[in-house]
Amino acid sequence: TGFYFLHSYTGAAVMGLCISITALPVSVKILSDLGKLHTKTGHAIIGTAMVHDIISITVLGVIIGLNVATGPTDPYAMALMLLKIAFFMLLVFTLERSFHVKGGWLAKHFTGFMDRIRSKEAQFSIGVITAMYFAVIAEFLGLSYIIGAFYGGLVFSAATIGKQNFA
């Protein structure tokens, strides 16, 4: 139906991806209200929704990046964009994994740093600054800054910043 209204495959793909992105906070709230959030089924639902959203946002960024940069049908540009995304994801994954090597040495130091910051607003600002940093790197690589900010936010977890700071 998107092609019928928009008369282009790119517009139809963007419309379809925007519709396909799940409402993850709604799912979390419903599972929480039902008392099923911390069950095996709840974890499966949330994990699947997160993977789906990550893939959808990445594909959306590729479509927007390709359409803005070169037009919709350049195979060389598509391959280059996929390589840039793979490099960026490798960078994010490497940073996230670096918190867990040597028994979580880096995570322990970072958690200690977050504990010394008394203000929740200052702790939140560290997350915002990190997301902005990844957005700048993504823009530098020619990707959408939204992809960078999204993946930058994925670096933080309870193990990274401490359970008491994660909520």
Coordinates of C-alpha atoms in Angstrom, one line a residue:
T1 CA 0.0 0.0 0.0
G2 CA 2.9 2.4 0.6
F3 CA 3.9 2.2 -3.1
Y4 CA 0.2 3.0 -4.1
F5 CA 0.2 6.2 -2.0
L6 CA 3.8 7.3 -2.4
H7 CA 4.6 6.1 -6.0
S8 CA 8.2 5.2 -5.1
Y9 CA 9.9 2.1 -3.6
T10 CA 12.0 4.2 -1.3
G11 CA 9.1 5.9 0.2
A12 CA 7.2 2.7 0.6
A13 CA 10.2 1.1 2.3
V14 CA 10.6 4.0 4.7
M15 CA 6.8 3.9 5.5
G16 CA 6.9 0.2 6.1
L17 CA 10.0 0.4 8.4
C18 CA 8.4 3.2 10.4
I19 CA 5.3 1.1 10.9
S20 CA 7.3 -2.0 11.8
I21 CA 9.3 -0.5 14.6
T22 CA 7.8 -1.9 17.8
A23 CA 6.6 0.1 20.8
L24 CA 9.1 -1.4 23.2
P25 CA 8.2 0.7 26.2
V26 CA 4.5 -0.3 25.8
S27 CA 5.5 -4.0 25.8
V28 CA 7.6 -3.5 28.9
K29 CA 4.8 -1.7 30.7
I30 CA 2.2 -4.4 29.8
L31 CA 4.6 -7.2 30.9
S32 CA 5.4 -5.3 34.1
D33 CA 1.7 -4.8 34.9
L34 CA 1.1 -8.5 34.4
G35 CA 4.1 -9.5 36.5
K36 CA 5.6 -11.3 33.6
L37 CA 8.6 -9.0 32.8
H38 CA 11.2 -11.0 34.6
T39 CA 10.1 -14.4 33.3
K40 CA 11.6 -16.5 30.5
T41 CA 8.8 -15.5 28.2
G42 CA 9.1 -11.8 29.1
H43 CA 12.8 -11.8 28.4
A44 CA 12.2 -13.5 25.1
I45 CA 9.6 -10.9 24.1
I46 CA 11.7 -7.9 25.0
G47 CA 14.9 -9.4 23.5
T48 CA 13.1 -10.1 20.2
A49 CA 11.6 -6.7 20.1
M50 CA 15.0 -5.1 20.8
V51 CA 16.7 -7.0 18.0
H52 CA 13.8 -6.2 15.6
D53 CA 14.1 -2.5 16.5
I54 CA 17.9 -2.5 16.0
I55 CA 17.6 -4.1 12.6
S56 CA 14.7 -1.8 11.5
I57 CA 16.6 1.4 12.6
T58 CA 19.7 0.2 10.8
V59 CA 17.9 -0.5 7.6
L60 CA 16.1 2.8 7.8
G61 CA 19.4 4.6 8.2
V62 CA 20.8 2.8 5.2
I63 CA 17.8 3.7 3.0
I64 CA 17.9 7.3 4.1
G65 CA 21.7 7.5 3.7
L66 CA 21.7 5.9 0.3
N67 CA 18.8 8.0 -1.0
V68 CA 20.3 11.3 0.2
A69 CA 23.9 10.5 -0.9
T70 CA 23.6 8.9 -4.3
G71 CA 20.1 8.0 -5.3
P72 CA 18.2 4.8 -4.7
T73 CA 20.0 2.3 -7.1
D74 CA 23.8 2.6 -6.9
P75 CA 25.1 -0.9 -5.9
Y76 CA 28.6 0.4 -5.1
A77 CA 27.2 3.0 -2.7
M78 CA 25.1 0.3 -1.1
A79 CA 28.1 -1.9 -0.6
L80 CA 30.1 1.0 0.8
M81 CA 27.3 1.9 3.2
L82 CA 27.0 -1.7 4.4
L83 CA 30.8 -1.7 5.1
K84 CA 30.5 1.5 7.0
I85 CA 27.7 0.1 9.1
A86 CA 29.6 -3.1 9.8
F87 CA 32.7 -1.0 10.8
F88 CA 30.5 1.2 13.1
M89 CA 28.8 -1.9 14.7
L90 CA 32.2 -3.4 15.2
L91 CA 33.3 -0.2 17.0
V92 CA 30.3 -0.2 19.2
F93 CA 30.6 -4.0 20.0
T94 CA 34.3 -3.6 20.8
L95 CA 33.6 -0.8 23.2
E96 CA 30.8 -2.7 24.9
R97 CA 32.9 -5.9 25.2
S98 CA 35.8 -3.9 26.6
F99 CA 33.7 -3.3 29.7
H100 CA 33.7 -7.1 30.3
V101 CA 37.3 -8.2 29.7
K102 CA 39.6 -9.1 32.6
G103 CA 36.7 -9.7 34.9
G104 CA 35.0 -6.4 34.1
W105 CA 37.9 -4.2 35.2
L106 CA 36.8 -1.2 33.1
A107 CA 33.1 -1.7 34.1
K108 CA 34.2 -1.7 37.8
H109 CA 36.1 1.6 37.4
F110 CA 33.3 3.2 35.4
T111 CA 30.7 2.0 37.9
G112 CA 32.9 3.6 40.7
F113 CA 33.0 6.8 38.7
M114 CA 29.2 6.8 38.3
D115 CA 28.8 6.1 42.0
R116 CA 31.0 9.2 42.9
I117 CA 28.7 11.4 40.9
R118 CA 26.0 12.2 43.3
S119 CA 23.5 13.8 40.9
K120 CA 21.3 11.7 38.7
E121 CA 21.2 14.5 36.2
A122 CA 25.0 14.4 35.8
Q123 CA 24.8 10.6 35.4
F124 CA 22.2 11.1 32.7
S125 CA 24.3 13.7 31.0
I126 CA 27.1 11.2 30.6
G127 CA 24.7 8.9 28.7
V128 CA 23.6 11.8 26.5
I129 CA 27.2 12.9 25.8
T130 CA 28.1 9.3 24.9
A131 CA 25.1 9.1 22.5
M132 CA 26.1 12.4 20.9
Y133 CA 29.7 11.1 20.6
F134 CA 28.5 8.1 18.7
A135 CA 26.2 10.3 16.6
V136 CA 29.2 12.4 15.5
I137 CA 31.2 9.2 14.6
A138 CA 28.3 7.9 12.6
E139 CA 27.9 11.3 10.8
F140 CA 31.7 11.3 10.1
L141 CA 31.3 7.8 8.5
G142 CA 28.4 9.1 6.3
L143 CA 25.7 7.3 8.3
S144 CA 22.7 8.9 9.9
Y145 CA 23.4 10.5 13.2
I146 CA 20.3 8.7 14.5
I147 CA 22.0 5.3 14.0
G148 CA 25.0 6.6 16.0
A149 CA 23.0 7.9 18.9
F150 CA 20.9 4.7 19.0
Y151 CA 23.9 2.4 19.1
G152 CA 25.7 4.6 21.6
G153 CA 22.8 4.1 24.0
L154 CA 23.1 0.4 23.6
V155 CA 26.6 0.5 25.2
F156 CA 25.0 1.1 28.6
S157 CA 23.7 -1.7 30.7
A158 CA 23.4 -2.6 34.4
A159 CA 26.9 -4.2 34.2
T160 CA 28.4 -1.1 32.7
I161 CA 27.1 1.6 34.9
G162 CA 26.0 -0.4 38.0
K163 CA 22.6 -1.7 38.9
Q164 CA 21.8 1.1 41.3
N165 CA 22.5 3.7 38.5
F166 CA 20.7 1.8 35.8
A167 CA 17.1 2.2 36.9

